[in-house]
Tab-separated table of C-alpha atoms in Angstrom:
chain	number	residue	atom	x	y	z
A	10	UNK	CA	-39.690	-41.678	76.636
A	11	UNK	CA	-40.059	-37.888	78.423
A	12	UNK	CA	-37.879	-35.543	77.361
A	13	UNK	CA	-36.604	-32.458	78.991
A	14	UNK	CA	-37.900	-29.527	76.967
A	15	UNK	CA	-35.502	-27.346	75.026
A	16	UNK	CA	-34.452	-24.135	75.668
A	17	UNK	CA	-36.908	-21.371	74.483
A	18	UNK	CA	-40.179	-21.929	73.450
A	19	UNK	CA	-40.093	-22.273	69.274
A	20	UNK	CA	-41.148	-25.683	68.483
A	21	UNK	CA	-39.167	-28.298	66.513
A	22	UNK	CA	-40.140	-30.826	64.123
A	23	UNK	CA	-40.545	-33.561	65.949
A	24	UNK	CA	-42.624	-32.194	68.673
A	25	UNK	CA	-39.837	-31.058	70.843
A	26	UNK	CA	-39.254	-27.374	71.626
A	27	UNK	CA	-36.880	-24.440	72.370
A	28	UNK	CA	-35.130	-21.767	70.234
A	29	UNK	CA	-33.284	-23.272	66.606
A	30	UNK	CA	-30.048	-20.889	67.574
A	31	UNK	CA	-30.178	-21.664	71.639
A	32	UNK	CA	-30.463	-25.583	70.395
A	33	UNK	CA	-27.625	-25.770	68.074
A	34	UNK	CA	-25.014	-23.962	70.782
A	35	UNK	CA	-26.071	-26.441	73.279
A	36	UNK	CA	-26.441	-29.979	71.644
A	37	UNK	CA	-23.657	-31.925	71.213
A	38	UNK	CA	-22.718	-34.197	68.259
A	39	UNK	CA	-23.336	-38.169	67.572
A	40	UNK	CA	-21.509	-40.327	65.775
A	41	UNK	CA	-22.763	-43.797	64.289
A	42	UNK	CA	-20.063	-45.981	64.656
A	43	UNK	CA	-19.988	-49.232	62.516
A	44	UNK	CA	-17.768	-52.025	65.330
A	45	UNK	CA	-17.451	-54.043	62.303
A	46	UNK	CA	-17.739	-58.014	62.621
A	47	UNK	CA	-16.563	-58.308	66.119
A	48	UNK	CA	-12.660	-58.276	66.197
A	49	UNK	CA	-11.264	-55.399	67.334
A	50	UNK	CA	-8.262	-54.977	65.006
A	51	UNK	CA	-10.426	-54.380	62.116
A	52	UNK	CA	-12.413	-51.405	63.626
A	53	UNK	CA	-11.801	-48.053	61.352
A	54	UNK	CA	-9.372	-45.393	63.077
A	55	UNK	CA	-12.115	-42.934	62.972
A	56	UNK	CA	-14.277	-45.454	64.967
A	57	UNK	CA	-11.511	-45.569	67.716
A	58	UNK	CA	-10.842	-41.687	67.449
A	59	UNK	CA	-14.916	-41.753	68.191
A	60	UNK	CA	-15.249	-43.907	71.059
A	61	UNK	CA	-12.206	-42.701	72.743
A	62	UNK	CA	-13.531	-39.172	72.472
A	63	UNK	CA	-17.512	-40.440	73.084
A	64	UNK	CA	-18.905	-39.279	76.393
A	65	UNK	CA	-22.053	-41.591	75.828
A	66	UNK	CA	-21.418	-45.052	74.095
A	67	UNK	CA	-25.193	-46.587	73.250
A	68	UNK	CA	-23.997	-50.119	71.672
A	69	UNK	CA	-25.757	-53.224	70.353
A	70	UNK	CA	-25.799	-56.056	72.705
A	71	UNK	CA	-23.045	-58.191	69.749
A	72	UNK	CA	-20.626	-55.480	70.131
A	73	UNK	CA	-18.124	-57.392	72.287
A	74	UNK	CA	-16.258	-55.904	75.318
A	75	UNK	CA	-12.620	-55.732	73.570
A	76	UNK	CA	-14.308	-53.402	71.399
A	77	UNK	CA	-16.675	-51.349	74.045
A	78	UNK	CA	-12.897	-51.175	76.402
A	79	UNK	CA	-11.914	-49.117	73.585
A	80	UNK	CA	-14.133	-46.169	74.774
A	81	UNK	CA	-13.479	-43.355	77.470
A	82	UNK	CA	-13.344	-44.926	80.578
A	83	UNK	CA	-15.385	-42.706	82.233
A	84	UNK	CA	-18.223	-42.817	79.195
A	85	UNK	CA	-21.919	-43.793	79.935
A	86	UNK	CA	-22.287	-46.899	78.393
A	87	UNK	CA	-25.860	-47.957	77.738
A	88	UNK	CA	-26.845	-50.945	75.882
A	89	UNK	CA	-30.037	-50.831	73.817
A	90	UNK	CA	-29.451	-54.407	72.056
A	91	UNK	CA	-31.087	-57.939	72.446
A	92	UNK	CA	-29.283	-59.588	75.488
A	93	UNK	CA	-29.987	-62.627	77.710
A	94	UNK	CA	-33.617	-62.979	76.528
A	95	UNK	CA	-34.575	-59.529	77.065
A	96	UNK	CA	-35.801	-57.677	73.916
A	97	UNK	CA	-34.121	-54.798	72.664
A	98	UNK	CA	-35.690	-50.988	73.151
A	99	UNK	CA	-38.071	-50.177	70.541
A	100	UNK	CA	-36.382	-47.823	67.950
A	101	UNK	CA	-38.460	-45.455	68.885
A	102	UNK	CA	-36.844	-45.463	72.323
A	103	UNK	CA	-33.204	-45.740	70.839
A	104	UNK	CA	-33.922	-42.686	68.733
A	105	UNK	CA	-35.551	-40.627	71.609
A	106	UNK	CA	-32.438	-41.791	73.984
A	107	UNK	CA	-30.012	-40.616	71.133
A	108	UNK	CA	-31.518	-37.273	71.000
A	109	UNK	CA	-31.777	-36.964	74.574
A	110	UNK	CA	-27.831	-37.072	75.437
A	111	UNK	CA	-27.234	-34.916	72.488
A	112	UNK	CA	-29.577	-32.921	73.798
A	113	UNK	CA	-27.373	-32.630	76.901
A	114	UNK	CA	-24.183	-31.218	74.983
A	115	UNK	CA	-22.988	-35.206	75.341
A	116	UNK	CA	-20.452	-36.994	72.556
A	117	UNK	CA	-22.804	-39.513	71.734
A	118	UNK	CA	-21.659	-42.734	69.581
A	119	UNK	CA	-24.173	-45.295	68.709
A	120	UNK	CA	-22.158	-48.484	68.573
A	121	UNK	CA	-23.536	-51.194	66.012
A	122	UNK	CA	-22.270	-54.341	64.693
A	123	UNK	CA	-21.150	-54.090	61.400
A	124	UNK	CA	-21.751	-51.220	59.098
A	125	UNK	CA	-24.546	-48.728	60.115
A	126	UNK	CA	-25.980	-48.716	57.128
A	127	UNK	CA	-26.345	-52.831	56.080
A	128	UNK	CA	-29.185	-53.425	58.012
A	129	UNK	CA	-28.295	-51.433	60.878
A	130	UNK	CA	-31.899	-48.960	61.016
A	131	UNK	CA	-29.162	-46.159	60.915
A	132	UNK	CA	-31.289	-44.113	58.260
A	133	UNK	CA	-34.554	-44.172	60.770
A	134	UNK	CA	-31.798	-42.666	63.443
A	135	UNK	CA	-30.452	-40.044	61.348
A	136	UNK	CA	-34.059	-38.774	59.979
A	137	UNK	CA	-35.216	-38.240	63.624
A	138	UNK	CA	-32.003	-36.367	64.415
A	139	UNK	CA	-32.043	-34.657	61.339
A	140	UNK	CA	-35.624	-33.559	62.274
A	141	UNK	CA	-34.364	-32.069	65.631
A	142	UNK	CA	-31.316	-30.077	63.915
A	143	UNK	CA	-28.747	-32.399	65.983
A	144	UNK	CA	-25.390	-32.902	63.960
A	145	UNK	CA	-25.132	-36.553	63.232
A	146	UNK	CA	-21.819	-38.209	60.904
A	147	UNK	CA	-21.575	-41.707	60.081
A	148	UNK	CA	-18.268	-43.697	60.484
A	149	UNK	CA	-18.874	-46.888	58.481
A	150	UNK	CA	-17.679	-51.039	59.460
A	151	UNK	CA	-16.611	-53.854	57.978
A	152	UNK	CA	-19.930	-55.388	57.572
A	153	UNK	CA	-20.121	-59.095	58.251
A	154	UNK	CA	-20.890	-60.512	54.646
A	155	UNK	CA	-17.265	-59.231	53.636
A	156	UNK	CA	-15.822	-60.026	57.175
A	157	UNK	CA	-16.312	-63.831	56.888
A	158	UNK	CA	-15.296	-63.748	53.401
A	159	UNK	CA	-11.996	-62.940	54.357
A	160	UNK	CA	-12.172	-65.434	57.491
A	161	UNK	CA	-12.505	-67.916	55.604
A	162	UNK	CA	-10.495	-66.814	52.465
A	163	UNK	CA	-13.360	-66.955	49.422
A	164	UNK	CA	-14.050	-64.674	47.006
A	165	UNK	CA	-17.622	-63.551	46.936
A	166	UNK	CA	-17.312	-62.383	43.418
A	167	UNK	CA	-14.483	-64.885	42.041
A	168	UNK	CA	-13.892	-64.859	38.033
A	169	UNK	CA	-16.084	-66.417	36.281
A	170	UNK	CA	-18.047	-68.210	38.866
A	171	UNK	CA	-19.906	-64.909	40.681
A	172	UNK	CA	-20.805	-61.329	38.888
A	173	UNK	CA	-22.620	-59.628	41.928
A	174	UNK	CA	-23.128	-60.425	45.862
A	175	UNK	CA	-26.681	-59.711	46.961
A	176	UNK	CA	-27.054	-58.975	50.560
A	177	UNK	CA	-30.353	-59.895	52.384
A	178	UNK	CA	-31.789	-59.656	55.626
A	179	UNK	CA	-34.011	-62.835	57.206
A	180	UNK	CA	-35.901	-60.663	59.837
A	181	UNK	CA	-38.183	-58.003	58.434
A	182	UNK	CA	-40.073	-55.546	60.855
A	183	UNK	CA	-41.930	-57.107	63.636
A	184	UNK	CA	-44.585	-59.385	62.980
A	185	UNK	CA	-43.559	-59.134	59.102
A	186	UNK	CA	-43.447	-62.614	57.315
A	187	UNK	CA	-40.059	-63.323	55.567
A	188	UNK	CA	-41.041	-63.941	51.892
A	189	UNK	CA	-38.756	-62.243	49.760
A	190	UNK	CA	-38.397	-62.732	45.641
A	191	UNK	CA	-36.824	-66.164	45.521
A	192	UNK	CA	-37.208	-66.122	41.395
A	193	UNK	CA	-34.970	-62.995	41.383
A	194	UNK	CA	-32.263	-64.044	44.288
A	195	UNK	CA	-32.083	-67.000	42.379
A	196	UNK	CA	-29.401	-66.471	40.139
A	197	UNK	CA	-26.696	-69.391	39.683
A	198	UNK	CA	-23.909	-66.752	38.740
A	199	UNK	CA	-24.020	-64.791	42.112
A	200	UNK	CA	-23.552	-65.096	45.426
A	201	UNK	CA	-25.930	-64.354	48.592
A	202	UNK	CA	-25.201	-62.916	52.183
A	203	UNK	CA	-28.232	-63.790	54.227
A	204	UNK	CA	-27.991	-62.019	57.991
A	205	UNK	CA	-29.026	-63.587	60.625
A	206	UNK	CA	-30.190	-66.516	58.915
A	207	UNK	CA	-29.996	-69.367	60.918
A	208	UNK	CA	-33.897	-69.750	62.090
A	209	UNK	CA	-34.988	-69.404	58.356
A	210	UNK	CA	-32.079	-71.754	56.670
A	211	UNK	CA	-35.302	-74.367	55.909
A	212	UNK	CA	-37.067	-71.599	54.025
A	213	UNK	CA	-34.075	-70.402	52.003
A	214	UNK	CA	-33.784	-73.493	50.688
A	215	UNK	CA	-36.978	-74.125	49.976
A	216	UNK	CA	-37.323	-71.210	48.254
A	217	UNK	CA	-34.478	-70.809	46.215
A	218	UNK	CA	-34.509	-74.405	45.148
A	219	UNK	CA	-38.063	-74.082	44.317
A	220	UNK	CA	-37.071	-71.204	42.216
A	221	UNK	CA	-34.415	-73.466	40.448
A	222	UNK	CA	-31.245	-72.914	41.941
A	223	UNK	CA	-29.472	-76.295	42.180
A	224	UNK	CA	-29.932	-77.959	44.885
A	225	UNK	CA	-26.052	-78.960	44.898
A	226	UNK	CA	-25.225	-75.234	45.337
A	227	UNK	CA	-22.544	-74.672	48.129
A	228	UNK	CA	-24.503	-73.147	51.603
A	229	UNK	CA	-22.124	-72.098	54.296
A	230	UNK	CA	-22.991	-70.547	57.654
A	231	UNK	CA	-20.767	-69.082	59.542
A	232	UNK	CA	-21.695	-68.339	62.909
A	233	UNK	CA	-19.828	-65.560	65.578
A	234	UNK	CA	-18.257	-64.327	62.324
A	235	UNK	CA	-14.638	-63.036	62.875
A	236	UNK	CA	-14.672	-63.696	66.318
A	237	UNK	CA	-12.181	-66.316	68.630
A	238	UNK	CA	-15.521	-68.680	68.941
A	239	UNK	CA	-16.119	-68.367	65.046
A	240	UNK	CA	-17.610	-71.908	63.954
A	241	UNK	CA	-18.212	-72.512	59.971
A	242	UNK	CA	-20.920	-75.381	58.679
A	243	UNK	CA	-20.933	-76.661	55.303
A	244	UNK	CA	-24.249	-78.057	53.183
A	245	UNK	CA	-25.474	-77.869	50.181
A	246	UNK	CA	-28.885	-75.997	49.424
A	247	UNK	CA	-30.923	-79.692	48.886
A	248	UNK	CA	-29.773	-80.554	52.330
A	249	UNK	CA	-30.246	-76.972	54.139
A	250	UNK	CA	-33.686	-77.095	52.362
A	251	UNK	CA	-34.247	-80.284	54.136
A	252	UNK	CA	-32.707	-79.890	57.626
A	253	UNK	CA	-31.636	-76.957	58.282
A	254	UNK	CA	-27.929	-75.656	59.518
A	255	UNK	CA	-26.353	-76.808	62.484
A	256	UNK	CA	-24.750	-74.191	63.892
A	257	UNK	CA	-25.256	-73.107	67.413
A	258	UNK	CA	-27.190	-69.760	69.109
A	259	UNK	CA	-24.499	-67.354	67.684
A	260	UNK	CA	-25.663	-65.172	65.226
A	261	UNK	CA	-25.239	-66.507	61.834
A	262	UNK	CA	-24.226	-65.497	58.267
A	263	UNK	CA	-25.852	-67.791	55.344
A	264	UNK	CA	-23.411	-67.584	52.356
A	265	UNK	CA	-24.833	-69.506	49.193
A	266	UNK	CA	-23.387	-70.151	45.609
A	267	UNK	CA	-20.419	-71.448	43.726
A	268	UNK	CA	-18.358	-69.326	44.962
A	269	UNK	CA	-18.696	-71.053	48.718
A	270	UNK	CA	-17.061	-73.982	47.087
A	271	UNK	CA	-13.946	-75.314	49.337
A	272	UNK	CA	-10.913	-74.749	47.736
A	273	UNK	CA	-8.755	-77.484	47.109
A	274	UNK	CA	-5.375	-76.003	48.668
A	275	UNK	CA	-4.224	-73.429	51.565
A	276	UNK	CA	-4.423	-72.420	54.905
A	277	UNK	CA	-8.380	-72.153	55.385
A	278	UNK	CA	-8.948	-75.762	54.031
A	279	UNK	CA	-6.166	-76.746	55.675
A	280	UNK	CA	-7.734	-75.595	59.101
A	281	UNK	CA	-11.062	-76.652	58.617
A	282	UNK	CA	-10.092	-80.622	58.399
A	283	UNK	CA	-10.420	-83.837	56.289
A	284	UNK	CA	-14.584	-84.489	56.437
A	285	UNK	CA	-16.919	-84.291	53.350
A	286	UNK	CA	-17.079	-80.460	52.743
A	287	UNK	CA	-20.638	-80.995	51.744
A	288	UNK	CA	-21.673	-83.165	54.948
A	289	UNK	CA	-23.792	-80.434	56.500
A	290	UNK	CA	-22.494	-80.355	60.131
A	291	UNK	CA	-18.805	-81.910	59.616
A	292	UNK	CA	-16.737	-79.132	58.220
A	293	UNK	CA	-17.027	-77.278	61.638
A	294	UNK	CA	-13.635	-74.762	62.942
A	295	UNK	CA	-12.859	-73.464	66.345
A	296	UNK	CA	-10.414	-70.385	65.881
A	297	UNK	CA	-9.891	-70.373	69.749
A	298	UNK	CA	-7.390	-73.280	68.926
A	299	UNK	CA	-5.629	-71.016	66.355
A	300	UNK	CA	-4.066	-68.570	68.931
A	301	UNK	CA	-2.996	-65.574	66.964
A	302	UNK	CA	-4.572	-66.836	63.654
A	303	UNK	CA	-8.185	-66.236	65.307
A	304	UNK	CA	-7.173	-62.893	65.515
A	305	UNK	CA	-8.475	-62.162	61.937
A	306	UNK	CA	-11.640	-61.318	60.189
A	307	UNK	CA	-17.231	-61.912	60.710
A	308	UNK	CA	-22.317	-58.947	62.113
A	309	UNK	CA	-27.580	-55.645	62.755
């Protein structure tokens, strides 16, 4: 992407160029704003003090519209996520557009789902506008692993059954192959958050099973986490490692150990039904029927 060149002629690390005391009285300030799972009741005040005050709101294409109607009405809003089939900018792009409304004395928030900094690419953001002088803060989200936890009411790290959460990602860079270290996610007294893990649920299975994790350990997905459409699947880790998860083209949270197990009393397993917890597609909920309760707790 061109940029306009800065004022003066000093360069700037980063290839750009203009004077280091003309640049910082001109640019303006951007703010990476976590939007949290996707319910707007649990975004941060500082996140709504930011987007109300934002003159330029670049957002991921998950960020949902109650959230992006909390912004200045009359603020650019670009979107620079995956939408309708069309691939998202490079980050390369994102970072350039960033610095280019800074650039132009703008309030600029970037709006991602989430936290920023779970998986969010927020630390290749603030390195390039770090490298360009422009003032950058971080306001951080409720990411999604801790979102659906309190959706659905379970305890990531209950007593006794869970001493640590690990969270992992099942997309690396482009073109990189998801193998990660199955022996050491493996471990039968924690609990693991896998985003976006729907298209790889066969080779989690696989590979933690291989790696000797039961293969009756509680799996469930939760897709469109904390949102009115949120939808919850239960398996175990045999069957996921056979079949797969059922849940739809949402994006999807893969939550796996003891800890996932249904409890046996109260409102969550109250809402999710009667069927075999462990029947891999049964245990399915629809918070759009819950009126008010859907207004609760989800995700890069």
């Amino acid at each position: 992407m061109s940029l306009p060149p800065l004022p003066g002629g000093a360069p700037l690390p980063g290839g750009e160029r203009g004077s280091r005391s003309g640049w910082q009285k001109e640019c303006g300030q951007v703010t990476l704003v976590g939007a949290g799972p996707g319910d707007p009741d649990l975004l941060t005040v500082a996140a709504v003090k930011a987007l109300a005050a934002a003159e330029v709101v670049l957002y991921d294409a998950l960020v949902g519209d109650g959230i992006l109607d909390l912004s200045h009405p009359k603020a650019e809003r670009i979107c620079v996520g995956k939408r309708s089939g069309r691939h998202s900018l490079p980050q390369g792009e994102i970072n350039a557009l960033i610095a280019f409304h800074a650039r132009r004395g703008k309030r600029v928030v970037r709006l991602k789902g989430g936290d920023p900094m779970v998986f969010g690419r927020a630390g290749e953001e603030i390195e390039h506008l770090d490298s360009l002088g422009i003032p950058v803060r971080v306001v951080p989200g409720i990411t999604a692993a801790l979102g659906c936890a309190a959706s659905t009411g379970l305890s990531l790290t209950k007593r006794g059954v869970s001493r640590a959460v690990t969270f992992v990602t099942a997309h690396g860079r482009d073109g990189e192959r998801f193998e990660p270290d199955w022996a050491r996610l493996a471990d039968p007294q924690g609990t693991l958050a896998i985003y976006m893990g729907r298209e790889q649920a066969r080779a989690v299975g696989q590979g933690l099973t291989a790696a000797g994790l039961p293969a009756g350990t509680p799996v469930l997905a939760v897709e469109n986490g904390c949102r009115p459409d949120e939808r919850r699947y239960r398996t175990t880790l045999g069957r996921m490692a056979e079949q797969g998860v059922a849940a739809g083209k949402g994006p999807t949270l893969l939550l796996v150990g003891e800890a996932l197990r249904q409890r046996q009393s109260g409102t969550a397993d109250a809402l999710a039904g009667t069927a075999d917890p462990l029947a891999g597609t049964a245990d399915t909920i629809d918070l759009r029927a819950l009126g008010d309760l859907a207004q609760g707790f989800d995700h890069d």
